[in-house]
Amino acid sequence: MRFLKEPDYSHGKTGKTAVVLINLGTPDAPTTSAVRRYLKQFLWDRRVVEVPRFIWWLILRLIILPFRSGQSARKYASIWTNDGSPLLVHTAKQAALLKGYLGERGHEVHVAHAMRYGSPSIPSVLEKLKADGYDRLLMLSAYPQYSATTTASNFDAVFQHYQQVRNIPELRLVKNYHDHEAYIEALRQSVLQHWQTEGRPEKLVMSFHGLPKAFLLRGDPYHCECYKTARLLAEKLGLSKEEYIVSFQSRLGRAEWLQPYTAPVVKQLAKDGIKRIDVICPGFIADCLETLEEIAIEVRAEFMQAGGKEFHYIPCLNESPVWMRALAEIAEQHLIGWPTMLTASMREEQKKQALLSRAEAKRLGADH
């Protein structure tokens, strides 16, 4: 069959709304085989790599996967937690908290999380939501700055899945929020909170994930959105142009990427006599390999070896209350017009049901 089987339909059934928080993805385990599967899926995405397929197939299969999988697995192992991959752990917590924060604002919505590569996959999450009766979906990418390599790839996965679906739900897509006031304010407070306990640096480095320069020349707006985020954050912090610098990390291959590159930047700062720097990664809303290992371990070592004395990594926004309120505000703006708001009588009924449930739970506990 061309189309997936539809769940049983019942007339008069009330439609439901869900938000899907989509992040990049992570291997299932910090092992060579798991990382190889993950990299194979990630690096075969046409949005991520635009090299002609046959040439790239040879490079990927004969060079990158055999040599990079083991190296990356060791890096993942250095930041893996008892609960699993930090990126997956943070994204799952963010989704659960976002549901609560939207509920406080009066929205009756479900929030699920999905990964573009790895598990839980976008198709599996969309299938589950359909089976559970959700017919209005808001796709919220975990990337504040839009890029064809990230946000557009998420959209591709959504559209590709629905090519197999007969009854497609109503969809809304959040393209970006790089200049959203609540997002910038959350970044500002995270920096100030760090400075309140650790003091201020001589230079604040804002490191964003890199991108091949060719993508910028072909019209990808990512570079400009990164710089706008940095400028707005610097203004909120009252920083002069001499007090911060924007850089780009995670370069892959020999092609020219967006510059300046983060590692050489921090080395040069140390050589110039800068003794303390703080590094923040505004393009990531959850800590992951690129922040916990690449920045907090590798880039730190580069700075210290070049003569630096004090290196501070400012964690991602993760589950901070100010950020979760901001994310709820961003989502709410895109939910406008959908029947998600509970009436006063509905909220009162929910409170009564919650009280009855707690009373019943206490009674059953007492009986046992």
mmCIF file of C-alpha atoms in Angstrom:
data_model
loop_
_atom_site.group_PDB
_atom_site.id
_atom_site.type_symbol
_atom_site.label_atom_id
_atom_site.label_comp_id
_atom_site.label_asym_id
_atom_site.label_seq_id
_atom_site.Cartn_x
_atom_site.Cartn_y
_atom_site.Cartn_z
ATOM 1 C CA MET A 1 0.000 0.000 0.000
ATOM 2 C CA ARG A 2 1.184 3.522 -0.772
ATOM 3 C CA PHE A 3 -0.397 5.036 2.331
ATOM 4 C CA LEU A 4 -0.089 4.050 5.969
ATOM 5 C CA LYS A 5 -3.125 2.545 7.651
ATOM 6 C CA GLU A 6 -5.346 5.160 9.263
ATOM 7 C CA PRO A 7 -6.572 4.737 12.859
ATOM 8 C CA ASP A 8 -10.252 4.021 13.346
ATOM 9 C CA TYR A 9 -12.370 7.140 12.827
ATOM 10 C CA SER A 10 -15.262 8.119 15.073
ATOM 11 C CA HIS A 11 -17.700 10.953 14.361
ATOM 12 C CA GLY A 12 -17.958 13.772 16.859
ATOM 13 C CA LYS A 13 -14.498 13.160 18.268
ATOM 14 C CA THR A 14 -12.894 16.359 19.544
ATOM 15 C CA GLY A 15 -9.612 17.225 17.846
ATOM 16 C CA LYS A 16 -6.487 17.686 19.932
ATOM 17 C CA THR A 17 -3.367 19.827 19.637
ATOM 18 C CA ALA A 18 0.262 18.866 20.168
ATOM 19 C CA VAL A 19 3.616 20.616 20.027
ATOM 20 C CA VAL A 20 6.571 18.610 18.709
ATOM 21 C CA LEU A 21 9.949 19.815 19.976
ATOM 22 C CA ILE A 22 12.517 18.595 17.433
ATOM 23 C CA ASN A 23 16.248 18.445 18.109
ATOM 24 C CA LEU A 24 19.134 17.245 15.954
ATOM 25 C CA GLY A 25 19.682 13.801 17.410
ATOM 26 C CA THR A 26 22.169 11.582 19.165
ATOM 27 C CA PRO A 27 23.526 8.031 18.997
ATOM 28 C CA ASP A 28 21.691 5.438 21.061
ATOM 29 C CA ALA A 29 24.892 4.631 22.935
ATOM 30 C CA PRO A 30 28.510 5.879 23.128
ATOM 31 C CA THR A 31 29.760 2.945 21.067
ATOM 32 C CA THR A 32 31.436 2.791 17.666
ATOM 33 C CA SER A 33 28.573 0.858 16.072
ATOM 34 C CA ALA A 34 25.878 3.193 17.434
ATOM 35 C CA VAL A 35 27.815 6.294 16.444
ATOM 36 C CA ARG A 36 28.415 4.856 12.979
ATOM 37 C CA ARG A 37 24.653 4.354 12.478
ATOM 38 C CA TYR A 38 23.976 7.875 13.664
ATOM 39 C CA LEU A 39 26.664 9.499 11.488
ATOM 40 C CA LYS A 40 25.550 7.507 8.464
ATOM 41 C CA GLN A 41 22.022 8.884 8.765
ATOM 42 C CA PHE A 42 23.125 12.408 9.660
ATOM 43 C CA LEU A 43 25.827 12.852 7.026
ATOM 44 C CA TRP A 44 23.773 11.286 4.218
ATOM 45 C CA ASP A 45 21.166 14.045 4.514
ATOM 46 C CA ARG A 46 21.221 16.119 1.313
ATOM 47 C CA ARG A 47 20.504 19.228 3.382
ATOM 48 C CA VAL A 48 23.641 18.685 5.437
ATOM 49 C CA VAL A 49 26.058 17.790 2.645
ATOM 50 C CA GLU A 50 25.511 19.056 -0.902
ATOM 51 C CA VAL A 51 28.413 17.186 -2.502
ATOM 52 C CA PRO A 52 27.380 15.025 -5.526
ATOM 53 C CA ARG A 53 26.014 11.744 -4.167
ATOM 54 C CA PHE A 54 28.465 9.272 -5.682
ATOM 55 C CA ILE A 55 31.535 11.248 -4.637
ATOM 56 C CA TRP A 56 30.119 11.771 -1.157
ATOM 57 C CA TRP A 57 29.159 8.088 -0.871
ATOM 58 C CA LEU A 58 32.800 7.137 -1.418
ATOM 59 C CA ILE A 59 34.074 9.726 1.085
ATOM 60 C CA LEU A 60 31.496 8.790 3.686
ATOM 61 C CA ARG A 61 31.839 5.010 3.403
ATOM 62 C CA LEU A 62 35.601 4.772 2.870
ATOM 63 C CA ILE A 63 36.963 7.625 4.988
ATOM 64 C CA ILE A 64 34.567 9.284 7.419
ATOM 65 C CA LEU A 65 32.608 6.354 8.854
ATOM 66 C CA PRO A 66 35.597 3.981 9.315
ATOM 67 C CA PHE A 67 37.802 6.581 11.008
ATOM 68 C CA ARG A 68 35.451 9.078 12.632
ATOM 69 C CA SER A 69 33.001 6.656 14.280
ATOM 70 C CA GLY A 70 35.473 5.393 16.887
ATOM 71 C CA GLN A 71 36.825 8.869 17.606
ATOM 72 C CA SER A 72 33.332 10.284 18.061
ATOM 73 C CA ALA A 73 32.294 7.336 20.245
ATOM 74 C CA ARG A 74 35.118 8.114 22.673
ATOM 75 C CA LYS A 75 34.021 11.732 22.795
ATOM 76 C CA TYR A 76 30.416 10.748 23.465
ATOM 77 C CA ALA A 77 31.598 8.402 26.222
ATOM 78 C CA SER A 78 33.323 11.329 27.958
ATOM 79 C CA ILE A 79 30.037 13.234 28.367
ATOM 80 C CA TRP A 80 27.508 10.354 28.612
ATOM 81 C CA THR A 81 25.422 10.301 31.788
ATOM 82 C CA ASN A 82 23.703 7.562 33.787
ATOM 83 C CA ASP A 83 20.444 8.716 32.173
ATOM 84 C CA GLY A 84 21.897 8.578 28.666
ATOM 85 C CA SER A 85 22.825 11.179 26.077
ATOM 86 C CA PRO A 86 22.743 14.723 27.534
ATOM 87 C CA LEU A 87 21.005 16.073 24.443
ATOM 88 C CA LEU A 88 18.207 13.517 24.647
ATOM 89 C CA VAL A 89 17.852 13.896 28.411
ATOM 90 C CA HIS A 90 17.588 17.694 28.217
ATOM 91 C CA THR A 91 15.219 17.635 25.240
ATOM 92 C CA ALA A 92 12.864 15.180 26.960
ATOM 93 C CA LYS A 93 12.838 17.315 30.117
ATOM 94 C CA GLN A 94 12.220 20.470 28.087
ATOM 95 C CA ALA A 95 9.240 18.860 26.377
ATOM 96 C CA ALA A 96 7.718 17.779 29.689
ATOM 97 C CA LEU A 97 8.251 21.198 31.250
ATOM 98 C CA LEU A 98 6.940 23.012 28.180
ATOM 99 C CA LYS A 99 3.648 21.140 28.525
ATOM 100 C CA GLY A 100 3.403 22.360 32.116
ATOM 101 C CA TYR A 101 4.290 25.958 31.301
ATOM 102 C CA LEU A 102 1.756 26.051 28.468
ATOM 103 C CA GLY A 103 -0.795 24.538 30.847
ATOM 104 C CA GLU A 104 -0.177 27.377 33.295
ATOM 105 C CA ARG A 105 -0.973 29.780 30.464
ATOM 106 C CA GLY A 106 -4.287 27.990 29.940
ATOM 107 C CA HIS A 107 -3.411 25.815 26.946
ATOM 108 C CA GLU A 108 -4.540 22.207 26.821
ATOM 109 C CA VAL A 109 -1.837 20.744 24.579
ATOM 110 C CA HIS A 110 0.408 17.726 24.542
ATOM 111 C CA VAL A 111 4.161 18.195 23.999
ATOM 112 C CA ALA A 112 6.267 15.455 22.448
ATOM 113 C CA HIS A 113 9.949 15.441 21.555
ATOM 114 C CA ALA A 114 11.566 13.981 18.458
ATOM 115 C CA MET A 115 15.022 13.696 16.914
ATOM 116 C CA ARG A 116 15.869 14.370 13.290
ATOM 117 C CA TYR A 117 18.462 11.583 13.426
ATOM 118 C CA GLY A 118 18.268 8.709 15.891
ATOM 119 C CA SER A 119 15.480 8.022 18.361
ATOM 120 C CA PRO A 120 12.715 8.900 18.896
ATOM 121 C CA SER A 121 12.484 9.570 15.173
ATOM 122 C CA ILE A 122 10.189 12.181 13.677
ATOM 123 C CA PRO A 123 8.074 9.585 11.772
ATOM 124 C CA SER A 124 7.593 7.425 14.892
ATOM 125 C CA VAL A 125 6.467 10.425 16.954
ATOM 126 C CA LEU A 126 4.087 11.661 14.250
ATOM 127 C CA GLU A 127 2.564 8.170 13.913
ATOM 128 C CA LYS A 128 2.017 7.971 17.669
ATOM 129 C CA LEU A 129 0.374 11.404 17.778
ATOM 130 C CA LYS A 130 -1.965 10.438 14.944
ATOM 131 C CA ALA A 131 -2.934 7.209 16.676
ATOM 132 C CA ASP A 132 -3.680 9.216 19.823
ATOM 133 C CA GLY A 133 -6.015 11.580 17.978
ATOM 134 C CA TYR A 134 -3.896 14.720 17.609
ATOM 135 C CA ASP A 135 -4.945 16.525 14.437
ATOM 136 C CA ARG A 136 -3.252 19.904 14.994
ATOM 137 C CA LEU A 137 0.546 19.876 15.251
ATOM 138 C CA LEU A 138 3.012 22.681 15.887
ATOM 139 C CA MET A 139 6.565 21.813 14.800
ATOM 140 C CA LEU A 140 9.011 23.656 17.048
ATOM 141 C CA SER A 141 12.675 23.161 16.146
ATOM 142 C CA ALA A 142 15.328 23.415 18.856
ATOM 143 C CA TYR A 143 17.339 25.725 16.603
ATOM 144 C CA PRO A 144 16.874 29.444 17.299
ATOM 145 C CA GLN A 145 18.705 30.371 14.083
ATOM 146 C CA TYR A 146 17.289 29.005 10.827
ATOM 147 C CA SER A 147 19.465 27.010 8.457
ATOM 148 C CA ALA A 148 18.616 24.725 5.576
ATOM 149 C CA THR A 149 20.932 22.166 7.231
ATOM 150 C CA THR A 150 18.868 22.014 10.410
ATOM 151 C CA THR A 151 15.381 23.545 10.455
ATOM 152 C CA ALA A 152 14.667 22.829 6.788
ATOM 153 C CA SER A 153 15.863 19.255 7.257
ATOM 154 C CA ASN A 154 13.326 18.877 10.066
ATOM 155 C CA PHE A 155 10.615 20.132 7.738
ATOM 156 C CA ASP A 156 11.772 17.691 5.047
ATOM 157 C CA ALA A 157 11.337 14.777 7.455
ATOM 158 C CA VAL A 158 7.841 15.955 8.388
ATOM 159 C CA PHE A 159 6.747 16.398 4.770
ATOM 160 C CA GLN A 160 8.289 13.103 3.674
ATOM 161 C CA HIS A 161 6.368 11.282 6.380
ATOM 162 C CA TYR A 162 3.067 12.850 5.392
ATOM 163 C CA GLN A 163 3.551 11.814 1.771
ATOM 164 C CA GLN A 164 2.525 8.375 3.077
ATOM 165 C CA VAL A 165 -0.471 9.636 5.098
ATOM 166 C CA ARG A 166 -4.008 9.877 3.727
ATOM 167 C CA ASN A 167 -5.493 12.146 6.398
ATOM 168 C CA ILE A 168 -2.870 14.806 7.137
ATOM 169 C CA PRO A 169 -3.247 16.868 10.319
ATOM 170 C CA GLU A 170 -3.222 20.643 10.361
ATOM 171 C CA LEU A 171 0.410 21.753 10.551
ATOM 172 C CA ARG A 172 2.265 24.848 11.686
ATOM 173 C CA LEU A 173 6.022 25.306 11.469
ATOM 174 C CA VAL A 174 8.210 27.585 13.573
ATOM 175 C CA LYS A 175 11.015 28.794 11.308
ATOM 176 C CA ASN A 176 13.208 30.636 13.839
ATOM 177 C CA TYR A 177 13.285 32.718 16.999
ATOM 178 C CA HIS A 178 16.843 34.061 16.891
ATOM 179 C CA ASP A 179 15.729 37.604 17.727
ATOM 180 C CA HIS A 180 12.768 36.812 19.966
ATOM 181 C CA GLU A 181 12.871 39.089 22.992
ATOM 182 C CA ALA A 182 12.159 36.280 25.477
ATOM 183 C CA TYR A 183 14.948 34.102 24.032
ATOM 184 C CA ILE A 184 17.460 36.960 24.204
ATOM 185 C CA GLU A 185 16.378 37.724 27.761
ATOM 186 C CA ALA A 186 16.868 34.083 28.760
ATOM 187 C CA LEU A 187 20.399 34.212 27.358
ATOM 188 C CA ARG A 188 21.069 37.472 29.194
ATOM 189 C CA GLN A 189 19.953 36.063 32.518
ATOM 190 C CA SER A 190 22.047 32.914 32.057
ATOM 191 C CA VAL A 191 25.154 35.047 31.502
ATOM 192 C CA LEU A 192 24.409 37.376 34.412
ATOM 193 C CA GLN A 193 23.722 34.441 36.729
ATOM 194 C CA HIS A 194 27.120 32.993 35.830
ATOM 195 C CA TRP A 195 28.859 36.323 36.370
ATOM 196 C CA GLN A 196 27.194 36.793 39.746
ATOM 197 C CA THR A 197 28.969 33.705 41.072
ATOM 198 C CA GLU A 198 32.147 33.643 38.961
ATOM 199 C CA GLY A 199 32.824 37.292 38.145
ATOM 200 C CA ARG A 200 33.214 38.814 34.684
ATOM 201 C CA PRO A 201 35.688 37.765 31.980
ATOM 202 C CA GLU A 202 37.972 39.936 29.927
ATOM 203 C CA LYS A 203 36.229 38.664 26.800
ATOM 204 C CA LEU A 204 32.924 36.892 26.129
ATOM 205 C CA VAL A 205 33.112 34.429 23.221
ATOM 206 C CA MET A 206 29.788 33.606 21.536
ATOM 207 C CA SER A 207 30.387 30.355 19.671
ATOM 208 C CA PHE A 208 27.821 29.131 17.142
ATOM 209 C CA HIS A 209 27.821 25.867 15.197
ATOM 210 C CA GLY A 210 29.670 26.243 11.914
ATOM 211 C CA LEU A 211 28.413 25.957 8.348
ATOM 212 C CA PRO A 212 30.246 25.764 5.009
ATOM 213 C CA LYS A 213 30.762 29.274 3.630
ATOM 214 C CA ALA A 214 29.281 28.108 0.324
ATOM 215 C CA PHE A 215 25.889 27.736 2.009
ATOM 216 C CA LEU A 216 25.947 31.408 3.009
ATOM 217 C CA LEU A 217 26.830 32.422 -0.556
ATOM 218 C CA ARG A 218 23.897 30.342 -1.845
ATOM 219 C CA GLY A 219 21.410 32.193 0.346
ATOM 220 C CA ASP A 220 21.298 30.456 3.729
ATOM 221 C CA PRO A 221 20.426 33.158 6.337
ATOM 222 C CA TYR A 222 22.053 31.325 9.266
ATOM 223 C CA HIS A 223 25.188 33.494 9.402
ATOM 224 C CA CYS A 224 23.185 36.720 9.581
ATOM 225 C CA GLU A 225 20.821 35.359 12.224
ATOM 226 C CA CYS A 226 23.751 34.271 14.406
ATOM 227 C CA TYR A 227 25.231 37.748 14.281
ATOM 228 C CA LYS A 228 21.867 39.321 15.077
ATOM 229 C CA THR A 229 21.476 37.081 18.128
ATOM 230 C CA ALA A 230 24.982 38.035 19.261
ATOM 231 C CA ARG A 231 24.394 41.741 18.738
ATOM 232 C CA LEU A 232 21.091 41.717 20.643
ATOM 233 C CA LEU A 233 22.599 39.744 23.525
ATOM 234 C CA ALA A 234 25.607 42.073 23.704
ATOM 235 C CA GLU A 235 23.293 45.081 23.783
ATOM 236 C CA LYS A 236 21.226 43.528 26.571
ATOM 237 C CA LEU A 237 24.435 42.897 28.547
ATOM 238 C CA GLY A 238 25.751 46.389 27.851
ATOM 239 C CA LEU A 239 28.898 45.067 26.170
ATOM 240 C CA SER A 240 31.034 47.117 23.821
ATOM 241 C CA LYS A 241 32.306 45.591 20.575
ATOM 242 C CA GLU A 242 35.705 45.071 22.233
ATOM 243 C CA GLU A 243 34.225 42.985 25.044
ATOM 244 C CA TYR A 244 32.829 40.108 22.971
ATOM 245 C CA ILE A 245 33.558 38.158 19.803
ATOM 246 C CA VAL A 246 31.478 35.848 17.583
ATOM 247 C CA SER A 247 33.001 32.599 16.339
ATOM 248 C CA PHE A 248 31.978 29.320 14.691
ATOM 249 C CA GLN A 249 32.813 25.771 15.780
ATOM 250 C CA SER A 250 32.472 22.125 14.659
ATOM 251 C CA ARG A 251 34.118 22.407 11.263
ATOM 252 C CA LEU A 252 34.095 19.205 9.165
ATOM 253 C CA GLY A 253 36.345 18.607 6.143
ATOM 254 C CA ARG A 254 38.754 20.889 4.322
ATOM 255 C CA ALA A 255 36.310 23.323 2.716
ATOM 256 C CA GLU A 256 36.116 26.854 4.063
ATOM 257 C CA TRP A 257 33.471 27.282 6.730
ATOM 258 C CA LEU A 258 32.038 30.373 8.401
ATOM 259 C CA GLN A 259 34.817 32.266 10.133
ATOM 260 C CA PRO A 260 36.375 33.033 12.506
ATOM 261 C CA TYR A 261 36.798 29.490 13.858
ATOM 262 C CA THR A 262 36.369 29.135 17.616
ATOM 263 C CA ALA A 263 39.543 27.189 18.490
ATOM 264 C CA PRO A 264 41.971 29.561 16.714
ATOM 265 C CA VAL A 265 40.105 32.539 18.176
ATOM 266 C CA VAL A 266 40.597 31.440 21.780
ATOM 267 C CA LYS A 267 44.230 30.516 21.151
ATOM 268 C CA GLN A 268 44.872 33.967 19.740
ATOM 269 C CA LEU A 269 43.137 35.609 22.685
ATOM 270 C CA ALA A 270 45.481 33.766 25.038
ATOM 271 C CA LYS A 271 48.514 34.779 22.973
ATOM 272 C CA ASP A 272 47.310 38.388 23.070
ATOM 273 C CA GLY A 273 47.472 38.305 26.862
ATOM 274 C CA ILE A 274 43.793 37.687 27.658
ATOM 275 C CA LYS A 275 43.857 35.681 30.873
ATOM 276 C CA ARG A 276 40.153 34.876 31.279
ATOM 277 C CA ILE A 277 37.433 34.195 28.749
ATOM 278 C CA ASP A 278 33.854 32.972 29.076
ATOM 279 C CA VAL A 279 32.301 30.981 26.226
ATOM 280 C CA ILE A 280 28.580 30.706 25.572
ATOM 281 C CA CYS A 281 26.893 28.769 22.737
ATOM 282 C CA PRO A 282 23.636 30.642 21.973
ATOM 283 C CA GLY A 283 22.727 28.423 19.014
ATOM 284 C CA PHE A 284 22.239 25.378 21.245
ATOM 285 C CA ILE A 285 19.285 25.320 23.652
ATOM 286 C CA ALA A 286 20.449 22.056 25.240
ATOM 287 C CA ASP A 287 23.926 20.895 26.181
ATOM 288 C CA CYS A 288 25.347 18.213 23.919
ATOM 289 C CA LEU A 289 28.583 16.848 22.473
ATOM 290 C CA GLU A 290 29.409 20.148 20.758
ATOM 291 C CA THR A 291 29.168 22.118 24.007
ATOM 292 C CA LEU A 292 30.192 19.678 26.754
ATOM 293 C CA GLU A 293 33.076 18.035 24.908
ATOM 294 C CA GLU A 294 34.151 20.305 22.066
ATOM 295 C CA ILE A 295 33.900 23.600 23.985
ATOM 296 C CA ALA A 296 34.177 22.705 27.666
ATOM 297 C CA ILE A 297 37.019 20.195 27.126
ATOM 298 C CA GLU A 298 38.778 20.652 23.767
ATOM 299 C CA VAL A 299 38.546 24.425 23.324
ATOM 300 C CA ARG A 300 39.338 24.948 26.993
ATOM 301 C CA ALA A 301 42.541 22.930 26.545
ATOM 302 C CA GLU A 302 43.473 25.034 23.491
ATOM 303 C CA PHE A 303 43.094 28.236 25.506
ATOM 304 C CA MET A 304 45.034 27.013 28.524
ATOM 305 C CA GLN A 305 47.871 25.548 26.430
ATOM 306 C CA ALA A 306 48.224 28.871 24.608
ATOM 307 C CA GLY A 307 48.793 30.719 27.886
ATOM 308 C CA GLY A 308 45.294 31.440 29.159
ATOM 309 C CA LYS A 309 44.676 31.218 32.893
ATOM 310 C CA GLU A 310 40.915 30.957 33.383
ATOM 311 C CA PHE A 311 38.303 29.445 31.050
ATOM 312 C CA HIS A 312 34.588 29.359 31.839
ATOM 313 C CA TYR A 313 31.926 27.596 29.811
ATOM 314 C CA ILE A 314 28.446 29.046 30.388
ATOM 315 C CA PRO A 315 25.955 26.141 30.109
ATOM 316 C CA CYS A 316 23.124 26.110 27.598
ATOM 317 C CA LEU A 317 19.673 27.265 28.614
ATOM 318 C CA ASN A 318 18.580 23.660 29.214
ATOM 319 C CA GLU A 319 15.657 23.599 31.682
ATOM 320 C CA SER A 320 16.150 26.997 33.350
ATOM 321 C CA PRO A 321 12.769 28.488 34.357
ATOM 322 C CA VAL A 322 13.371 31.735 32.463
ATOM 323 C CA TRP A 323 14.059 29.750 29.290
ATOM 324 C CA MET A 324 11.090 27.436 29.707
ATOM 325 C CA ARG A 325 8.838 30.474 30.134
ATOM 326 C CA ALA A 326 10.393 31.943 26.986
ATOM 327 C CA LEU A 327 9.889 28.725 25.017
ATOM 328 C CA ALA A 328 6.258 28.624 26.160
ATOM 329 C CA GLU A 329 5.818 32.211 24.966
ATOM 330 C CA ILE A 330 7.333 31.352 21.578
ATOM 331 C CA ALA A 331 5.078 28.319 21.204
ATOM 332 C CA GLU A 332 2.005 30.222 22.376
ATOM 333 C CA GLN A 333 2.425 32.854 19.674
ATOM 334 C CA HIS A 334 2.212 30.109 17.056
ATOM 335 C CA LEU A 335 -0.760 28.400 18.727
ATOM 336 C CA ILE A 336 -2.960 31.488 18.406
ATOM 337 C CA GLY A 337 -6.216 30.700 16.625
ATOM 338 C CA TRP A 338 -6.273 27.043 17.558
ATOM 339 C CA PRO A 339 -8.855 25.955 20.184
ATOM 340 C CA THR A 340 -6.322 25.149 22.894
ATOM 341 C CA MET A 341 -7.455 27.521 25.627
ATOM 342 C CA LEU A 342 -9.437 26.000 28.450
ATOM 343 C CA THR A 343 -12.556 27.870 29.556
ATOM 344 C CA ALA A 344 -12.935 28.842 33.208
ATOM 345 C CA SER A 345 -15.458 26.051 33.764
ATOM 346 C CA MET A 346 -13.142 23.516 32.123
ATOM 347 C CA ARG A 347 -10.224 24.590 34.338
ATOM 348 C CA GLU A 348 -12.438 24.329 37.396
ATOM 349 C CA GLU A 349 -13.533 20.848 36.375
ATOM 350 C CA GLN A 350 -9.902 19.825 35.880
ATOM 351 C CA LYS A 351 -9.062 21.046 39.384
ATOM 352 C CA LYS A 352 -11.960 19.045 40.821
ATOM 353 C CA GLN A 353 -10.854 15.908 38.967
ATOM 354 C CA ALA A 354 -7.277 16.396 40.169
ATOM 355 C CA LEU A 355 -8.440 16.743 43.771
ATOM 356 C CA LEU A 356 -10.623 13.655 43.468
ATOM 357 C CA SER A 357 -7.725 11.698 41.964
ATOM 358 C CA ARG A 358 -5.392 12.702 44.805
ATOM 359 C CA ALA A 359 -8.042 11.843 47.402
ATOM 360 C CA GLU A 360 -8.595 8.438 45.787
ATOM 361 C CA ALA A 361 -4.841 7.812 45.713
ATOM 362 C CA LYS A 362 -4.584 8.635 49.421
ATOM 363 C CA ARG A 363 -7.536 6.363 50.220
ATOM 364 C CA LEU A 364 -6.007 3.455 48.326
ATOM 365 C CA GLY A 365 -2.693 4.087 50.080
ATOM 366 C CA ALA A 366 -4.399 4.030 53.446
ATOM 367 C CA ASP A 367 -6.223 0.802 52.607
ATOM 368 C CA HIS A 368 -2.919 -0.898 51.882
#
